[in-house]
Amino acid sequence: GSLERRRCLYLQTGRACCQMVEVLLAALVLVCSSVSCGSAGGYTGLPALGGIYYYQYGGAYSGFSGADGERAQQLDQRFSLLKLPIARAAMAVGGCLLVFPCVLILVGVLRVPWHFPAWLLIECTLCIVIAVGTVPALYYFLHSLLSVYNSSVCREREQLYQSKGYQGFWCSLHGAEIAAGLLGCMAAMAYLLSAGLAVRDYRTVQKQKQKPLQ
């Protein structure tokens, strides 16, 4: 009855909307990170997947023969291994950022902040820590990727594919990785906003609890 209605009303508050935006941003970061991880191997494994790139280029390593084909495959594998830890770390962070606001939404729906107002101060502190921690995490993510793209493996791989007329194997950040960085910045701002809303709601709850019962 009235309890269920009050729980649903939480989803209409500014704090809940901010948390839902955080869920969306975290899901997009997770997707972009998985794309970065999945695209690291060039043509390797594409025939098994039936991917569009396989058909677009007429078959995996179709322009290579003999030693060049083996070298291209080796470079793909080495390049993939260089990017894999970075992509996995980004996916792990994205997964954590996806779970955390979901927990906050559940806590809000269960009206825990009303019964335990100090939780809002804890929530504010956690949001600030996440927002501040996102900055060095993004720096590490982009710096590590640029280190991989500046490696001799990537340069040799790029030259080998270009010698066969293939495009799209440049040693630079691609769209999904740039999008992950931008989404991370947006998530940091969303968490700062969420921290401010938590402080505001804490003051509101305290004032309401001080009023005499009607």
Coordinates of C-alpha atoms in Angstrom, one line a residue, residues 23-139:
V23 CA 24.3 2.9 -14.1
L24 CA 24.0 3.9 -17.7
L25 CA 27.4 5.4 -18.0
A26 CA 29.0 2.4 -16.2
A27 CA 27.3 0.1 -18.7
L28 CA 28.6 2.1 -21.6
V29 CA 32.1 2.1 -20.2
L30 CA 31.9 -1.7 -19.8
V31 CA 30.7 -2.1 -23.5
C32 CA 33.5 0.2 -24.8
S33 CA 36.1 -1.6 -22.8
S34 CA 34.9 -5.0 -24.1
V35 CA 35.1 -3.6 -27.7
S36 CA 38.6 -2.5 -27.1
C37 CA 39.5 -5.9 -25.8
G38 CA 37.7 -7.7 -28.6
S39 CA 39.2 -5.7 -31.4
A40 CA 42.8 -6.1 -30.3
G41 CA 43.6 -9.1 -32.4
G42 CA 43.0 -7.8 -35.9
Y43 CA 42.0 -10.6 -38.2
T44 CA 42.8 -13.3 -35.7
G45 CA 39.7 -15.5 -35.0
L46 CA 37.4 -13.5 -37.3
P47 CA 36.4 -16.5 -39.6
A48 CA 35.1 -18.4 -36.5
L49 CA 33.0 -15.3 -35.5
G50 CA 31.7 -14.6 -39.0
G51 CA 32.5 -10.9 -38.4
I52 CA 31.8 -8.2 -40.9
Y53 CA 35.5 -7.4 -41.2
Y54 CA 36.2 -10.9 -42.4
Y55 CA 33.8 -10.6 -45.3
Q56 CA 34.7 -7.0 -46.0
Y57 CA 38.4 -7.9 -46.5
G58 CA 37.7 -11.1 -48.4
G59 CA 39.0 -13.5 -45.7
A60 CA 41.5 -13.5 -42.9
Y61 CA 45.0 -12.7 -44.0
S62 CA 43.9 -13.0 -47.7
G63 CA 46.6 -10.6 -48.8
F64 CA 49.4 -12.4 -46.9
S65 CA 51.3 -15.5 -47.9
G66 CA 54.0 -17.6 -46.4
A67 CA 56.2 -15.9 -43.8
D68 CA 54.2 -12.6 -44.0
G69 CA 51.0 -14.4 -42.9
E70 CA 52.8 -16.1 -40.0
R71 CA 54.4 -12.8 -39.0
A72 CA 51.0 -11.0 -39.1
Q73 CA 49.4 -13.6 -36.9
Q74 CA 52.3 -13.4 -34.4
L75 CA 52.1 -9.6 -34.3
D76 CA 48.3 -9.8 -33.8
Q77 CA 48.7 -12.2 -30.9
R78 CA 51.5 -10.1 -29.2
F79 CA 49.5 -6.9 -29.7
S80 CA 46.4 -8.5 -28.2
L81 CA 48.4 -9.7 -25.2
L82 CA 49.7 -6.2 -24.7
K83 CA 46.2 -4.7 -24.7
L84 CA 44.4 -7.5 -22.8
P85 CA 45.4 -6.5 -19.2
I86 CA 44.4 -2.9 -19.8
A87 CA 41.0 -3.8 -21.3
R88 CA 40.3 -6.3 -18.5
A89 CA 41.2 -3.7 -15.8
A90 CA 38.8 -1.2 -17.5
M91 CA 36.1 -3.8 -17.7
A92 CA 36.6 -4.6 -14.0
V93 CA 36.3 -1.0 -13.1
G94 CA 33.2 -0.6 -15.3
G95 CA 31.6 -3.6 -13.6
C96 CA 32.2 -2.2 -10.1
L97 CA 30.8 1.2 -11.2
L98 CA 27.8 -0.6 -12.5
V99 CA 27.1 -2.5 -9.3
F100 CA 27.7 0.4 -6.8
P101 CA 24.8 2.7 -8.0
C102 CA 22.5 -0.3 -8.3
V103 CA 23.2 -1.0 -4.6
L104 CA 22.5 2.7 -3.8
I105 CA 19.2 2.6 -5.7
L106 CA 18.2 -0.5 -3.7
V107 CA 19.2 1.2 -0.4
G108 CA 17.1 4.2 -1.4
V109 CA 14.1 2.1 -2.3
L110 CA 14.2 0.3 1.0
R111 CA 14.3 3.8 2.8
V112 CA 17.5 3.0 4.6
P113 CA 18.5 6.7 4.6
W114 CA 15.3 7.7 6.4
H115 CA 15.9 5.2 9.2
F116 CA 19.7 5.7 9.3
P117 CA 20.4 9.3 8.0
A118 CA 24.1 8.9 8.6
W119 CA 24.1 6.6 5.6
L120 CA 23.7 9.7 3.4
L121 CA 27.0 11.0 4.7
I122 CA 28.7 7.7 4.0
E123 CA 27.2 7.7 0.5
C124 CA 28.5 11.2 0.0
T125 CA 32.0 10.2 1.1
L126 CA 32.0 7.1 -1.2
C127 CA 30.8 9.2 -4.2
I128 CA 33.6 11.7 -3.7
V129 CA 36.2 9.0 -3.4
I130 CA 35.0 7.4 -6.6
A131 CA 34.9 10.7 -8.5
V132 CA 38.4 11.7 -7.3
G133 CA 39.7 8.2 -8.0
T134 CA 38.3 8.2 -11.5
V135 CA 40.8 10.8 -12.6
P136 CA 44.0 8.8 -12.0
A137 CA 42.3 5.7 -13.3
L138 CA 41.5 7.4 -16.6
Y139 CA 45.1 8.7 -16.8

